[in-house]
Short mmCIF file of C-alpha atoms in Angstrom, two decimals:
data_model
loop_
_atom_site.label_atom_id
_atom_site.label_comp_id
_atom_site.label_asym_id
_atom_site.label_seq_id
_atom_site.Cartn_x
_atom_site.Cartn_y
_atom_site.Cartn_z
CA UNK A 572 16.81 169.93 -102.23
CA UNK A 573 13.14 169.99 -100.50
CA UNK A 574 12.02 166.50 -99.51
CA UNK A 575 9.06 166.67 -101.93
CA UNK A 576 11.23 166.75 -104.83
CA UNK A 577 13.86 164.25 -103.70
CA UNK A 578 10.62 161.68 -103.56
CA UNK A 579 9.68 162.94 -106.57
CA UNK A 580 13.09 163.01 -108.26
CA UNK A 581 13.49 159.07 -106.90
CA UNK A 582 9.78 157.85 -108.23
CA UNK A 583 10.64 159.23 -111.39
CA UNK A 584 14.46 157.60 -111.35
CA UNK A 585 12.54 154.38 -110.65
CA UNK A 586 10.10 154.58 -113.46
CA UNK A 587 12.76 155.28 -115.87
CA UNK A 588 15.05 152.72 -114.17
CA UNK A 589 12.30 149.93 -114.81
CA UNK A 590 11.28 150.93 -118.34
CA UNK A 591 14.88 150.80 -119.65
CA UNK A 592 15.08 147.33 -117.59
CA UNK A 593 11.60 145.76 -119.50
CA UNK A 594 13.06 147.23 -122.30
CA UNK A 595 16.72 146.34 -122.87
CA UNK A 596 15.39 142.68 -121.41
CA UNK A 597 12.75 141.98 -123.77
CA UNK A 598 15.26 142.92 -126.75
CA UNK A 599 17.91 141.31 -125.65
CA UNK A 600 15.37 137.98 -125.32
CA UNK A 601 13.70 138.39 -128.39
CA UNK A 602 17.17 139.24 -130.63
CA UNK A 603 20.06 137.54 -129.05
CA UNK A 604 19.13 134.97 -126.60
CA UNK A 605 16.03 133.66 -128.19
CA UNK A 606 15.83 135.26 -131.70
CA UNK A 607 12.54 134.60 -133.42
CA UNK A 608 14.54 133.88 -136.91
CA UNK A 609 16.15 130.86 -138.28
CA UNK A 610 15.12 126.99 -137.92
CA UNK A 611 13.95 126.71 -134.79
CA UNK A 612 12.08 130.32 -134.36
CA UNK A 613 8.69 128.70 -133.64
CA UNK A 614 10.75 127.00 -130.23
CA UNK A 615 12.69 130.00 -129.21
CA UNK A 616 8.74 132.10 -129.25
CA UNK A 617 7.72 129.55 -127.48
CA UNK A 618 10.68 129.57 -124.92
CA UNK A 619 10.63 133.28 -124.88
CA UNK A 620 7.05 133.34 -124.05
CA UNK A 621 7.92 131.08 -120.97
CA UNK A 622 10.56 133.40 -119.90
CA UNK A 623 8.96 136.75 -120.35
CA UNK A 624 6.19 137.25 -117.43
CA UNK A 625 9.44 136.43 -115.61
CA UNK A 626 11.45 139.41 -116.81
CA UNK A 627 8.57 141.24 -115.55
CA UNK A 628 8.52 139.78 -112.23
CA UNK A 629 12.16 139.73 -111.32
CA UNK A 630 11.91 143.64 -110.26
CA UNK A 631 9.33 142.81 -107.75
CA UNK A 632 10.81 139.96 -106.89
CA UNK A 633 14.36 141.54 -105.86
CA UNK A 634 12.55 144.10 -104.11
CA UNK A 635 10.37 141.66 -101.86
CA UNK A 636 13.66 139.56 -101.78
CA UNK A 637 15.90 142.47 -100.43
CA UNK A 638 13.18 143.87 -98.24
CA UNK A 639 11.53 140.71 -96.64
CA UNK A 640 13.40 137.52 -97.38
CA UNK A 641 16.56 139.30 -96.65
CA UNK A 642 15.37 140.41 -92.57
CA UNK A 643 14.14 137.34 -92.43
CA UNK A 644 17.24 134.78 -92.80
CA UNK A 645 19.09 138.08 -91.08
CA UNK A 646 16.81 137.84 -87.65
CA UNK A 647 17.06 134.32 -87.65
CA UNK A 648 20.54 134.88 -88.16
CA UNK A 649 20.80 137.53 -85.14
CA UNK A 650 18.51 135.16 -82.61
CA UNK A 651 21.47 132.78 -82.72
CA UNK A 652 23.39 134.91 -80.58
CA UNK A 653 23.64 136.37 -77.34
CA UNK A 654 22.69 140.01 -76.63
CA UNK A 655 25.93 141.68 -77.18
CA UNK A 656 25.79 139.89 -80.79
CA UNK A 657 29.12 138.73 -80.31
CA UNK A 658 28.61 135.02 -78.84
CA UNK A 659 27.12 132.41 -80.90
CA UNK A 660 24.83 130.62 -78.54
CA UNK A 661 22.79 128.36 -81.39
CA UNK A 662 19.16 128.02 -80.33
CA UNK A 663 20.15 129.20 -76.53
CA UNK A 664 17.56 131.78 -77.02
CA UNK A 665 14.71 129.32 -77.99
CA UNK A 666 15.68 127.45 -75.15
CA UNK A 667 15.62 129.75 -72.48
CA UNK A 668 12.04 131.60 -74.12
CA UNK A 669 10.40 128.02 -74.31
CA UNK A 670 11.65 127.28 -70.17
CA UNK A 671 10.14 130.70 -69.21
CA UNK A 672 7.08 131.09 -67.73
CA UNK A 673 6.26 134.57 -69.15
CA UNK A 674 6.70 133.54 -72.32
CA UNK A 675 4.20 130.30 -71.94
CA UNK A 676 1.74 132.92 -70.76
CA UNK A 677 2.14 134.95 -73.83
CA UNK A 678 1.82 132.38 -76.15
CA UNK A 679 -1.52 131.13 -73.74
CA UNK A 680 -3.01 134.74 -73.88
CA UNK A 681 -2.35 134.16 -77.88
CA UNK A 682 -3.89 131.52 -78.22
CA UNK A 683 -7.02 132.69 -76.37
CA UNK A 684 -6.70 135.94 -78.63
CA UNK A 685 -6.60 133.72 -81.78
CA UNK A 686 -9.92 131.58 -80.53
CA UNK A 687 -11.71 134.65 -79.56
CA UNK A 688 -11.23 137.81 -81.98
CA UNK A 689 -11.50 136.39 -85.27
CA UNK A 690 -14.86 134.31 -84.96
CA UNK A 691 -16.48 136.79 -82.71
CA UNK A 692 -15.51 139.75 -85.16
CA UNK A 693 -16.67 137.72 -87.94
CA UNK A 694 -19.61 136.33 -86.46
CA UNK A 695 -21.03 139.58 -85.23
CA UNK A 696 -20.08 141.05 -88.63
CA UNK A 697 -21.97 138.73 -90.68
CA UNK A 698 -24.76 139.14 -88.65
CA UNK A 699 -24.38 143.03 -88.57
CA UNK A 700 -24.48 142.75 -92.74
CA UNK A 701 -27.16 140.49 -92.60
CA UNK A 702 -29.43 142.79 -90.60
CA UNK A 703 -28.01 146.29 -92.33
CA UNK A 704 -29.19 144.81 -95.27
CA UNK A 705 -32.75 144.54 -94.44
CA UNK A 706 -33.31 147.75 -92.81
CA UNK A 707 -33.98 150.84 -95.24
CA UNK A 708 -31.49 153.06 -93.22
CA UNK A 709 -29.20 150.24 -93.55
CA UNK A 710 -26.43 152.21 -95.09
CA UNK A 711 -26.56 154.47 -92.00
CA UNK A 712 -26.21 152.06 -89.30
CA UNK A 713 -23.36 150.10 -91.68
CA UNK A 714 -21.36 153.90 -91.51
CA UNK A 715 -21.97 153.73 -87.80
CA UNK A 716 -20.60 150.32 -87.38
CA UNK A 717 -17.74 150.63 -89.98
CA UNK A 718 -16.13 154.27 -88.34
CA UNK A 719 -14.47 152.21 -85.48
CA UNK A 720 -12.21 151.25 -88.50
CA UNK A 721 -10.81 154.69 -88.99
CA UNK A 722 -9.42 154.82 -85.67
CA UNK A 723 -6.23 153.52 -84.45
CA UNK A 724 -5.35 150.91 -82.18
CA UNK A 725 -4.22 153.67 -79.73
CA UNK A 726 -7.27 155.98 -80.31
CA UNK A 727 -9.26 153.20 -79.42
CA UNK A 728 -7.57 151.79 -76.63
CA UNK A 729 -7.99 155.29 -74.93
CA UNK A 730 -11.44 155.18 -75.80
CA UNK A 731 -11.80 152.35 -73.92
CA UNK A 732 -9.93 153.22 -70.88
CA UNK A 733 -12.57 155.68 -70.34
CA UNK A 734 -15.37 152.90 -70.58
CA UNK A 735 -13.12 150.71 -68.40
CA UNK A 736 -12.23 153.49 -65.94
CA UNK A 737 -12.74 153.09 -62.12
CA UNK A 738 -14.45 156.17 -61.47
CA UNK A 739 -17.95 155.36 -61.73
CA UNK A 740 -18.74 158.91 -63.24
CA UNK A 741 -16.52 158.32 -66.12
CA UNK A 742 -16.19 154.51 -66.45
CA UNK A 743 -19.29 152.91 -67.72
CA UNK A 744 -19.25 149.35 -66.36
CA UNK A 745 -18.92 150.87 -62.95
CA UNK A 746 -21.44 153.00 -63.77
CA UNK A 747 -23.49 150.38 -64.06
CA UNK A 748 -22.81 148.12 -61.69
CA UNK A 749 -23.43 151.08 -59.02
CA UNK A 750 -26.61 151.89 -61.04
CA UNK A 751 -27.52 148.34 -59.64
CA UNK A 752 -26.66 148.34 -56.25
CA UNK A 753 -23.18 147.63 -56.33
CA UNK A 754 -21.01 149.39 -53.54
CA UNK A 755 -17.16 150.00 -54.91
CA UNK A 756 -15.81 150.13 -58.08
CA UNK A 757 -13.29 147.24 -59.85
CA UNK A 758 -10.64 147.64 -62.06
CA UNK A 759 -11.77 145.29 -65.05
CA UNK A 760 -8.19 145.39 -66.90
CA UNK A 761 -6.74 144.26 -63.44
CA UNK A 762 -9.02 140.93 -63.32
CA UNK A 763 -6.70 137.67 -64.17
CA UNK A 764 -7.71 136.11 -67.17
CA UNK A 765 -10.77 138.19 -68.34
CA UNK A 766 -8.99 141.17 -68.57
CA UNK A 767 -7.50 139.37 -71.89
CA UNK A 768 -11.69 139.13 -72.66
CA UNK A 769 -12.03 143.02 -72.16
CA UNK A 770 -8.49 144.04 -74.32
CA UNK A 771 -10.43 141.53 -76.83
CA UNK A 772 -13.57 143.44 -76.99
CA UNK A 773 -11.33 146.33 -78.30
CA UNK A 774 -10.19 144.59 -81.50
CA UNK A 775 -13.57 143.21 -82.32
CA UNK A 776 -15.43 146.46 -81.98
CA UNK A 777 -12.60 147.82 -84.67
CA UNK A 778 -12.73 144.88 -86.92
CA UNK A 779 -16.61 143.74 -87.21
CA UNK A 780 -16.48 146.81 -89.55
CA UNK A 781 -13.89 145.33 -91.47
CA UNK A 782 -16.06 141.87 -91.56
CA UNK A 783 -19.48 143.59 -92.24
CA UNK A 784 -18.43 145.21 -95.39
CA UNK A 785 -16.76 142.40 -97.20
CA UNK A 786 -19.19 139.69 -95.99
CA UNK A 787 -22.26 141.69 -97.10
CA UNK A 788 -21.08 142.45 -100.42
CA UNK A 789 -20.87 138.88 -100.18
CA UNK A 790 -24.53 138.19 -99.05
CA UNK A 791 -25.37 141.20 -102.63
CA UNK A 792 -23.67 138.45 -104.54
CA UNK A 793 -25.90 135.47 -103.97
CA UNK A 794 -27.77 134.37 -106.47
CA UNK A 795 -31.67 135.35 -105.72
CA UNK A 796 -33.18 132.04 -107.46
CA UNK A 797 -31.59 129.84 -104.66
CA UNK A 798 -33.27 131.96 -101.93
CA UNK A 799 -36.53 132.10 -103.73
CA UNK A 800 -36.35 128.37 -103.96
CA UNK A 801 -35.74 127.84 -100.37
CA UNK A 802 -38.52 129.96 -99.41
CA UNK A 803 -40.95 128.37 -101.63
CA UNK A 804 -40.32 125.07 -100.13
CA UNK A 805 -41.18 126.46 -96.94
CA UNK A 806 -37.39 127.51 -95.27
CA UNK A 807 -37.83 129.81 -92.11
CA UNK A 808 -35.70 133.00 -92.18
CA UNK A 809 -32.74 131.67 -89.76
CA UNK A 810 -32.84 128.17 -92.28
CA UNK A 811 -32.49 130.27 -95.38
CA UNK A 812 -29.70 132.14 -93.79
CA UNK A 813 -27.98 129.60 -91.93
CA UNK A 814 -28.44 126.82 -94.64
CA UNK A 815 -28.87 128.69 -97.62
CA UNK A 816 -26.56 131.98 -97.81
CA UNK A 817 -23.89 130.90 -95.43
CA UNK A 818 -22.73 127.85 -97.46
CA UNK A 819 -22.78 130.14 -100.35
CA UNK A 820 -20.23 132.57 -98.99
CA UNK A 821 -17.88 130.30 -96.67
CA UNK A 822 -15.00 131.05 -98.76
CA UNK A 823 -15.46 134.55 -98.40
CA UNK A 824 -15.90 134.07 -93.95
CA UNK A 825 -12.70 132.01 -94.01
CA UNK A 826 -10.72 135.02 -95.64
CA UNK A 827 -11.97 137.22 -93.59
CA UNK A 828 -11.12 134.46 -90.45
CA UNK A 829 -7.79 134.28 -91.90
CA UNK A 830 -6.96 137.82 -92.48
CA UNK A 831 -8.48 139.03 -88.76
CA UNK A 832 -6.25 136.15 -87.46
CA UNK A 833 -3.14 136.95 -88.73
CA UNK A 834 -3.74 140.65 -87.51
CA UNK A 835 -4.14 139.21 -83.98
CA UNK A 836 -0.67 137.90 -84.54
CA UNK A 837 0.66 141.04 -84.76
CA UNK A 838 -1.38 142.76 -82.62
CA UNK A 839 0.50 145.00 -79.76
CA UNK A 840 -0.62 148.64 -79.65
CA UNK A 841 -3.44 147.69 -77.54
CA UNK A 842 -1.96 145.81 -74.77
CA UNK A 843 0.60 148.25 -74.95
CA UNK A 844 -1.50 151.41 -73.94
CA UNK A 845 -4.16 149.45 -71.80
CA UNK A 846 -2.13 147.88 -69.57
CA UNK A 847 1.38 147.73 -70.86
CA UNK A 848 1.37 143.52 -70.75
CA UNK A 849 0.86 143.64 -66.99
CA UNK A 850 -1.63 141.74 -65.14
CA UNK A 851 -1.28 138.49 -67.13
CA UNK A 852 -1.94 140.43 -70.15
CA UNK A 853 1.48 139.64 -72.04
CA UNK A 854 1.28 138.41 -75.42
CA UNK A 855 4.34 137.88 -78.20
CA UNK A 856 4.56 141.10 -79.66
CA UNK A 857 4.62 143.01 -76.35
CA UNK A 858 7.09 140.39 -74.70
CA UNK A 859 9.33 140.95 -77.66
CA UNK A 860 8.66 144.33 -76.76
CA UNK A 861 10.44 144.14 -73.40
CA UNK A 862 13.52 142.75 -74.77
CA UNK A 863 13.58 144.90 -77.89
CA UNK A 864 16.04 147.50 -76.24
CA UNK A 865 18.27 145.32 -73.61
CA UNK A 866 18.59 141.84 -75.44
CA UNK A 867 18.36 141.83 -79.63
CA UNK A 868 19.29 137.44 -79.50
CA UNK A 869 16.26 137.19 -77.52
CA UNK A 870 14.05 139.67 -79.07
CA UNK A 871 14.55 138.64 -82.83
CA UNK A 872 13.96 135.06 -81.17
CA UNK A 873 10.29 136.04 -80.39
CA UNK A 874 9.99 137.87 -83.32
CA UNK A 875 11.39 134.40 -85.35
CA UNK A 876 8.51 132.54 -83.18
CA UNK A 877 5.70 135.13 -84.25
CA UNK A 878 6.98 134.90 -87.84
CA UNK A 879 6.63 130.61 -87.97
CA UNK A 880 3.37 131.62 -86.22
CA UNK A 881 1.41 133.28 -88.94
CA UNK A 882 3.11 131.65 -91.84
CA UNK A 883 0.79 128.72 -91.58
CA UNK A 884 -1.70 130.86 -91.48
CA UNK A 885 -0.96 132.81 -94.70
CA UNK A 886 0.06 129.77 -96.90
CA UNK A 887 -3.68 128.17 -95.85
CA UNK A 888 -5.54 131.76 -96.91
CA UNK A 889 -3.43 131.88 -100.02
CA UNK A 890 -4.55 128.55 -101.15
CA UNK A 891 -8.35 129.08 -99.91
CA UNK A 892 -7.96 132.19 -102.57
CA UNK A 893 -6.91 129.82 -105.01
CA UNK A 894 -9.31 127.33 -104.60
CA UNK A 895 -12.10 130.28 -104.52
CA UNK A 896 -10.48 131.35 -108.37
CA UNK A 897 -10.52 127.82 -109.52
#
C-alpha cells in the first residue's frame, strides 16, 4: 500500500471513527443517561446541554492529552534521572545545570534575546505599517518587507553569513568599514557579547514581517472619527500616532510581543548554523542541544526549564485574548 493512500485510508478511518463517537454519545446522552421524557425532562435538557460541548471536546482533548500533556509529565519524569536512565538522582540535574556556568550564560544570552527581538521586531513593524500605509506603492514595499517570512531560519542564517563574512568582497560590514578607511577585516559573530546583537538582527529582519501585517490591519481598523477629531484640535502627525492610534491597538502590539517572545524561546536554528553556540553565543535550546545525544537526564532537564519558561508567557497572552473578546 502507497503512502498516499495509507494517509488517506487513516483520515478517512478518523472521520468515520469521530462521527460514530458524536453519534453513539449524543444518543446515548439524550436516551439513556439523560432522557428528555418523564418528570424531570426539562432538568435532564438542561443537564444534557451542560454536558454536550463536552462530548465534543473530549476527542481533542485526548489527543492534546496523549500528545502534549503526556511528554510533558514523561520529560519531567526522565530529567529525574541520570543519563543511563537507570539511577534516580531527583533534581541532581537541576542542580548541577543551575551551578554551571554555561548554562547561566545561556539563560543571560536569553534573557538579552527576550529584551531585544520582540520590541525591536514589533517596534520597527509598527512603524513599517504605519509608513506602508501612507505611501501609494505601499503594498509593494509591505511584499518586500514581508518575503523575509518565507524563508527559514537556516536560509536566513546563511544569508547572513554572507553579510557577516570576513572577506571584505563578500561580507558587507567589512565592506564598509574598508570603504572608510579601515585596514583589516573583523569577524562580527566572534565579538563577545554583540555577536548575540548581530544573531538578533537575524530574527527581527524575519519577524517585522510578521508584526507589519497584523499591526497594520490593526491601524485599517481604527475608527476614522477619532483621528479626524485629533487633527481638528490641532494633534501633530507623531501625537495622533503616538497618542491616538497606538492606545487604540495595544492589545493587538502585546499579542504580537507575546507571540514573537515565545518564538525566541524556542529559537535554535540560528545559533545553530551561525556559530554553533560558540563564542558566548549559547542559549537553552542549543545547550540542550549539546546534551541531547550523550546525557537524556540532563537534556530533558533544559528542555523542563525552557518549558516553565514560556508557560508564563502563554497563560498571560491567553488571557490578554480574553480580555481583548470581553
Amino acid at each position: 500500500m502507497t503512502p498516499m493512500l495509507q494517509g488517506l485510508l487513516t483520515i478517512v478511518i478518523g472521520v468515520s471513527a469521530c462521527v460514530g463517537y458524536f453519534y453513539a454519545a449524543n444518543l446515548f446522552l439524550d436516551k439513556v443517561l439523560l432522557p428528555a421524557r418523564g418528570p424531570h425532562a426539562g432538568r435532564n435538557i438542561n443537564r444534557a446541554n451542560r454536558i454536550r460541548p463536552w462530548i465534543f471536546l473530549f476527542p481533542a482533548l485526548f489527543v492534546l492529552g496523549l500528545y502534549l500533556v503526556y511528554p510533558v509529565v514523561g520529560s519531567f519524569h526522565r530529567s529525574l534521572f541520570d543519563r543511563s536512565g537507570e539511577t534516580f538522582i531527583g533534581l541532581g540535574n537541576y542542580v548541577a545545570l543551575f551551578n554551571a556556568a554555561d548554562f547561566r550564560i545561556s539563560v543571560f544570552n536569553n534573557l538579552l534575546w527576550i529584551i531585544v527581538v520582540p520590541a525591536s521586531a514589533t517596534f520597527i513593524g509598527l512603524i513599517a505599517a504605519q509608513l506602508t500605509d501612507r505611501l501609494t506603492w505601499g503594498n509593494i514595499a509591505k511584499s518586500m518587507i514581508f518575503m523575509p517570512m518565507a524563508i527559514s531560519f537556516v536560509g536566513a542564517s546563511l544569508i547572513w553569513k554572507f553579510v557577516y563574512a570576513v572577506n571584505p568582497d563578500i561580507g558587507l560590514i567589512n565592506a564598509f568599514r574598508f570603504a572608510f578607511g579601515a585596514e583589516r577585516s573583523v569577524d562580527v559573530i566572534q565579538i563577545p557579547l554583540w555577536n548575540n546583537f548581530f544573531l538578533m538582527v537575524i530574527l527581527i529582519w524575519i519577524k517585522t514581517g510578521f508584526a507589519m501585517v497584523i499591526l497594520s490591519a490593526a491601524l485599517r481598523g481604527i475608527p476614522e472619527e477619532t483621528i479626524e477629531a485629533a487633527i481638528i484640535d490641532g494633534a501633530s502627525p507623531w501625537q495622533v500616532f503616538f497618542k491616538i492610534k497606538v492606545p487604540q491597538i495595544m492589545g493587538t502590539i502585546v499579542v504580537v510581543w507575546t507571540t514573537i517572545t515565545i518564538l525566541v524561546l524556542k529559537v535554535f536554528d540560528i545559533v545553530y548554523t551561525m556559530t554553533g553556540g560558540n563564542f558566548g553565543t549559547e542559549i537553552l535550546p542549543s545547550y540542550m542541544m549539546s546534551y541531547m545525544f550523550r546525557d537524556d537526564g540532563r537534556a530533558t532537564a533544559v528542555a523542563f526549564v525552557i518549558m516553565v519558561l514560556v508557560l508564563p508567557v502563554m497563560i498571560w497572552n491567553i488571557v490578554q485574548a480574553r480580555r481583548e473578546v470581553r
